[in-house]
C-alpha positions as a Python dict, from the first residue, in 0.01 Angstrom:
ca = {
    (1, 'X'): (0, 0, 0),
    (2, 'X'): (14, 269, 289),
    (3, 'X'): (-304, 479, 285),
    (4, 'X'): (-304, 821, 175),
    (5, 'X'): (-401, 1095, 445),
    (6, 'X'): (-604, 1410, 334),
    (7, 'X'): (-320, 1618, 377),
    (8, 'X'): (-99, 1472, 147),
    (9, 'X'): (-371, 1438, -139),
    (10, 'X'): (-428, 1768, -124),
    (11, 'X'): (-65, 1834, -162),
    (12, 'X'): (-56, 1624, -423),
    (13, 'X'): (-343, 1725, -604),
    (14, 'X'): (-204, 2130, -612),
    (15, 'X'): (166, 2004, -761),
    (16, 'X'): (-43, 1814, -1023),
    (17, 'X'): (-244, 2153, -1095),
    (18, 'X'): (26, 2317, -1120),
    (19, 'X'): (190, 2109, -1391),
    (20, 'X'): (195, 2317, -1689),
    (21, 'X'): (91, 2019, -1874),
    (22, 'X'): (-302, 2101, -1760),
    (23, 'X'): (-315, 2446, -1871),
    (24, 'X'): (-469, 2428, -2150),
    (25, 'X'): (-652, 2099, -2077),
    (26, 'X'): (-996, 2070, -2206),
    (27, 'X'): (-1314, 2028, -1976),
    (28, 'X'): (-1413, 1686, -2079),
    (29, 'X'): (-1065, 1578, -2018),
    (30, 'X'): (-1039, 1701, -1698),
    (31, 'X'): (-1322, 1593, -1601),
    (32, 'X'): (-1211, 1198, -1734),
    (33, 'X'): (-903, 1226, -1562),
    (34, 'X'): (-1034, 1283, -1236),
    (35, 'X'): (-1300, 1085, -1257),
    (36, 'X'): (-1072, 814, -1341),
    (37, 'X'): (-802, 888, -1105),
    (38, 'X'): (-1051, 879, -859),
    (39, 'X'): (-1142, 517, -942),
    (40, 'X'): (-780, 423, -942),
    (41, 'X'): (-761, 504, -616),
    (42, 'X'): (-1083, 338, -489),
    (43, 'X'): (-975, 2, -628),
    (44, 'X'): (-625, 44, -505),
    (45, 'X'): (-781, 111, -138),
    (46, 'X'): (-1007, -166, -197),
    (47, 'X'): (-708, -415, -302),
    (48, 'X'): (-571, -331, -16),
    (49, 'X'): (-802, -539, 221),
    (50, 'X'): (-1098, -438, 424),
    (51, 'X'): (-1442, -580, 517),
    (52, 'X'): (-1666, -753, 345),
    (53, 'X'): (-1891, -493, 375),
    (54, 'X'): (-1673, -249, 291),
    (55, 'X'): (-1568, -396, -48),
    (56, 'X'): (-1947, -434, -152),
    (57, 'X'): (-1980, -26, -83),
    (58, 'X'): (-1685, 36, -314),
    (59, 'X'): (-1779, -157, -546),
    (60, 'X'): (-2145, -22, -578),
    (61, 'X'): (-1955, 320, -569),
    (62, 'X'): (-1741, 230, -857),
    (63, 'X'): (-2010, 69, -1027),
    (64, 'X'): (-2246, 479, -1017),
    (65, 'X'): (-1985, 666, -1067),
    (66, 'X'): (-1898, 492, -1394),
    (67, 'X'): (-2238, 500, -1510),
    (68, 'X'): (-2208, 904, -1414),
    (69, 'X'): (-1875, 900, -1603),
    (70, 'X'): (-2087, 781, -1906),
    (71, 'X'): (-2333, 994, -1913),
    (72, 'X'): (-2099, 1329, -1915),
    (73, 'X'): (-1900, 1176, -2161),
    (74, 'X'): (-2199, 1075, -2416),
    (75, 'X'): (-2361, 1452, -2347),
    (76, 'X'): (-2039, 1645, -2402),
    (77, 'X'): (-1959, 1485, -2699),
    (78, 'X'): (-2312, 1507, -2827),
    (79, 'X'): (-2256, 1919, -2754),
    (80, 'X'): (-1955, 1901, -2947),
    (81, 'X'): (-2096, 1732, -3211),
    (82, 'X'): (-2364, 2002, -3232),
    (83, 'X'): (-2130, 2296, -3189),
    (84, 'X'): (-1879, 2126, -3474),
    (85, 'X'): (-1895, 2252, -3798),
    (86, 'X'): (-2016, 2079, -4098),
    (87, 'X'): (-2259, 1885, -3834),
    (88, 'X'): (-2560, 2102, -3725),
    (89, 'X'): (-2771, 1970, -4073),
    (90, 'X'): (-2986, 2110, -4310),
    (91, 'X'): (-3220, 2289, -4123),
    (92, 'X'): (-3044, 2394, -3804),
    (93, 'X'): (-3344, 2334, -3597),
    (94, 'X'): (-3611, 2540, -3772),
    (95, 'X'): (-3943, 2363, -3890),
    (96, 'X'): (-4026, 2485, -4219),
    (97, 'X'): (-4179, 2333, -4477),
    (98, 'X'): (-4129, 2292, -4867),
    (99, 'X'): (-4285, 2580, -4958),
    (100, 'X'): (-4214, 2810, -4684),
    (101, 'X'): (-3846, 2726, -4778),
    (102, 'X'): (-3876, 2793, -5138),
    (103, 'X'): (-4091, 3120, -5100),
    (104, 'X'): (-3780, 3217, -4870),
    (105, 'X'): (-3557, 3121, -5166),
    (106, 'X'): (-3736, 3317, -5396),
    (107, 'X'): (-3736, 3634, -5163),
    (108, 'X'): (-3336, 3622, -5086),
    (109, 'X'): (-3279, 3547, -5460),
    (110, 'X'): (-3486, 3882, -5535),
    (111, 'X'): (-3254, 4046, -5289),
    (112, 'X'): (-2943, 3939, -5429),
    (113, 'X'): (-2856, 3721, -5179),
    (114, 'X'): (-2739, 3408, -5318),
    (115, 'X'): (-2548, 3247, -5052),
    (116, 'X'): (-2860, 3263, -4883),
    (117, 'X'): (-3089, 3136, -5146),
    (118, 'X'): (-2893, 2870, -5251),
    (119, 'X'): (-2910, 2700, -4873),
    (120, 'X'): (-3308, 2766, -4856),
    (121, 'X'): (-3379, 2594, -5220),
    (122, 'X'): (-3172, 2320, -5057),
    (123, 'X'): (-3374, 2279, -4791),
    (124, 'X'): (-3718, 2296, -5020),
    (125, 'X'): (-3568, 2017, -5194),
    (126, 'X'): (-3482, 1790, -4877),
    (127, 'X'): (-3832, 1902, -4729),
    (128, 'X'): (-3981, 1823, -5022),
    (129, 'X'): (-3838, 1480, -5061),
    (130, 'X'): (-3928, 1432, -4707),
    (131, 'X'): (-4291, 1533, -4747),
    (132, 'X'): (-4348, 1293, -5050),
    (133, 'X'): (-4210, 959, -4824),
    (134, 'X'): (-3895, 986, -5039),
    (135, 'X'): (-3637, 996, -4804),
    (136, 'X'): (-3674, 989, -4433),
    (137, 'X'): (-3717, 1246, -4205),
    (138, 'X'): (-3412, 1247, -4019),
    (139, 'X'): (-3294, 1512, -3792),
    (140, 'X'): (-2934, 1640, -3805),
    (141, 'X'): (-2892, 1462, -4167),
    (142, 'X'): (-2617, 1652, -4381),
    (143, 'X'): (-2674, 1731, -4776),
    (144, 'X'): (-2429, 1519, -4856),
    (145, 'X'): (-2641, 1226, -4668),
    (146, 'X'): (-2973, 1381, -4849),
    (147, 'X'): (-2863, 1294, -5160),
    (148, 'X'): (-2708, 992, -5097),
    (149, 'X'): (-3046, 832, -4974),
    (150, 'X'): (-3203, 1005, -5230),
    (151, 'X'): (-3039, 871, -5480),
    (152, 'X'): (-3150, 530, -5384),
    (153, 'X'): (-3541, 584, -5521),
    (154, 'X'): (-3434, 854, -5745),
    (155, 'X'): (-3101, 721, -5951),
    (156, 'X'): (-3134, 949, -6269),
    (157, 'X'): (-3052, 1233, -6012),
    (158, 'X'): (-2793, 1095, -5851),
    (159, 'X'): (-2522, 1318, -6003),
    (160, 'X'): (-2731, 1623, -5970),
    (161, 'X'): (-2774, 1551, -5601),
    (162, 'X'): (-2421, 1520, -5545),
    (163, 'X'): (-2357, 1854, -5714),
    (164, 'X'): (-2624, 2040, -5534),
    (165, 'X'): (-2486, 1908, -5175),
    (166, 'X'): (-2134, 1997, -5275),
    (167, 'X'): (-2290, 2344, -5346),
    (168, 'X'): (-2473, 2360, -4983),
    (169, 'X'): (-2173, 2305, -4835),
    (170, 'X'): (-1925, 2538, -4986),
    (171, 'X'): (-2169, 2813, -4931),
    (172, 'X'): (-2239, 2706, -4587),
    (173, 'X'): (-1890, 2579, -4405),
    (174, 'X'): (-1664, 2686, -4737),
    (175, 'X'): (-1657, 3028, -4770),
    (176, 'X'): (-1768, 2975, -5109),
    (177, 'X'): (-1994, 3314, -5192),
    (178, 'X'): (-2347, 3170, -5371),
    (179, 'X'): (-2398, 3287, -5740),
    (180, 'X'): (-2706, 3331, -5983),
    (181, 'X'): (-2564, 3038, -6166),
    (182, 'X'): (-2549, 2830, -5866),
    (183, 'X'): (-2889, 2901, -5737),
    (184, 'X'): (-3068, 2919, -6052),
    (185, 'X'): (-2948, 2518, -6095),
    (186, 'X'): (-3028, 2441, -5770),
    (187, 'X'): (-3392, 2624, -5868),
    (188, 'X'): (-3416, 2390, -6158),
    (189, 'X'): (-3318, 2056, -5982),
    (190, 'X'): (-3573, 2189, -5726),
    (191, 'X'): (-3869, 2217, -6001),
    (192, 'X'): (-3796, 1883, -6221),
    (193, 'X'): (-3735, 1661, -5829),
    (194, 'X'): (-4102, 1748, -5741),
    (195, 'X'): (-4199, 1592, -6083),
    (196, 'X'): (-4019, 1330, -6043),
    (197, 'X'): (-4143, 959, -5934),
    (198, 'X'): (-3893, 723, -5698),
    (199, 'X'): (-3792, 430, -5973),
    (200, 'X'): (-3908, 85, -5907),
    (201, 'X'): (-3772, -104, -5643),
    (202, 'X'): (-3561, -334, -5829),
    (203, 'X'): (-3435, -60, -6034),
    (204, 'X'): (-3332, 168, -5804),
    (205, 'X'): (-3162, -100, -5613),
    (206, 'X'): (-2977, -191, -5921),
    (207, 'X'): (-2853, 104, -6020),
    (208, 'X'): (-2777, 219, -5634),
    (209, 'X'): (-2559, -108, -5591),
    (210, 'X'): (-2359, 6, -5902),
    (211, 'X'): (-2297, 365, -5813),
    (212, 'X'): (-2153, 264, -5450),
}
């Protein structure tokens, strides 16, 4: 394999920009494809013979910039996942508890604002559940995965959890407008959940095993 000089990588590297192909490529993928070409090229340079020496530097090379290649690929996809709807979670960073949530609840419902309230009583229920050693506190965890763990130590809910996540997200990532009827449910799942106790082990287990 003849070696390439920097003149004609550079030449070749503008006719591949200019490819309309890469005009609307993202920046993760341009930054794999480089990176990779890149590599491509190492190892073909190193197949190509060289010095002992030389081979252990290329390799050790290889060897960092694939752990660098790594990296940027586990961090933008962890900002995508963040930026992607339907994944940011309950809370969406904040630090609330139970009844901060629920007195902010009350306040939107006395406003009106029921797409509003209907996400905060949510999130009095999930940091309530949390708070009691219920479920577990989990960052980024969707309703949907709220009530599914739930639903383990408290079964007789189980269908009421379901509906209540459902509701969360239509409101949230739907465009499903909250309503007094929705948020006054939500309200009451809130109130009897908080008297509630998790059923026993074995029962829970039981009746878990037969609603998967």
């Amino acid at each position: 394999m003849n070696p390439v000089d920097r003149g004609e990588a550079a030449g070749r590297a503008a006719r591949e920009l200019l490819d309309p192909a890469y005009e609307h490529e993202s920046l993760f993928d341009l930054i794999h494809r480089r990176v990779t070409q890149f590599l491509g090229d190492l190892v073909d340079a190193v197949g190509g013979g060289g010095s002992a020496g030389g081979i252990i530097a290329a390799a050790l090379i290889v060897t960092i910039l694939l752990g660098v290649m790594t990296l940027i690929t586990w961090r933008l996809r962890r900002t995508a996942r963040r930026r992607a709807p339907g994944t940011s979670g309950l809370f969406g960073g904040r630090t609330m508890n139970a009844a901060d949530h629920r007195r902010e609840a009350e306040r939107l419902a006395a406003e009106g604002a029921w797409t509003e309230a209907v996400q905060e009583r949510l999130r009095a229920i999930a940091r309530d559940l949390e708070e009691r050693a219920i479920v577990d506190g989990m960052p980024g965890r969707t309703a949907h995965e709220l009530a599914n763990e739930a639903a383990w130590s408290l079964p007789g809910f189980a269908g009421e959890l379901a509906t209540a996540a459902r509701s969360f997200d239509d409101v949230t990532y739907g465009g499903v407008l909250g309503t007094r009827e929705a948020y006054e449910r939500m309200a009451s799942l809130d109130d009897r959940l908080r008297q509630a106790r998790p059923a026993p082990l074995a029962t829970a287990v039981g009746t878990g095993g037969g609603a998967g």
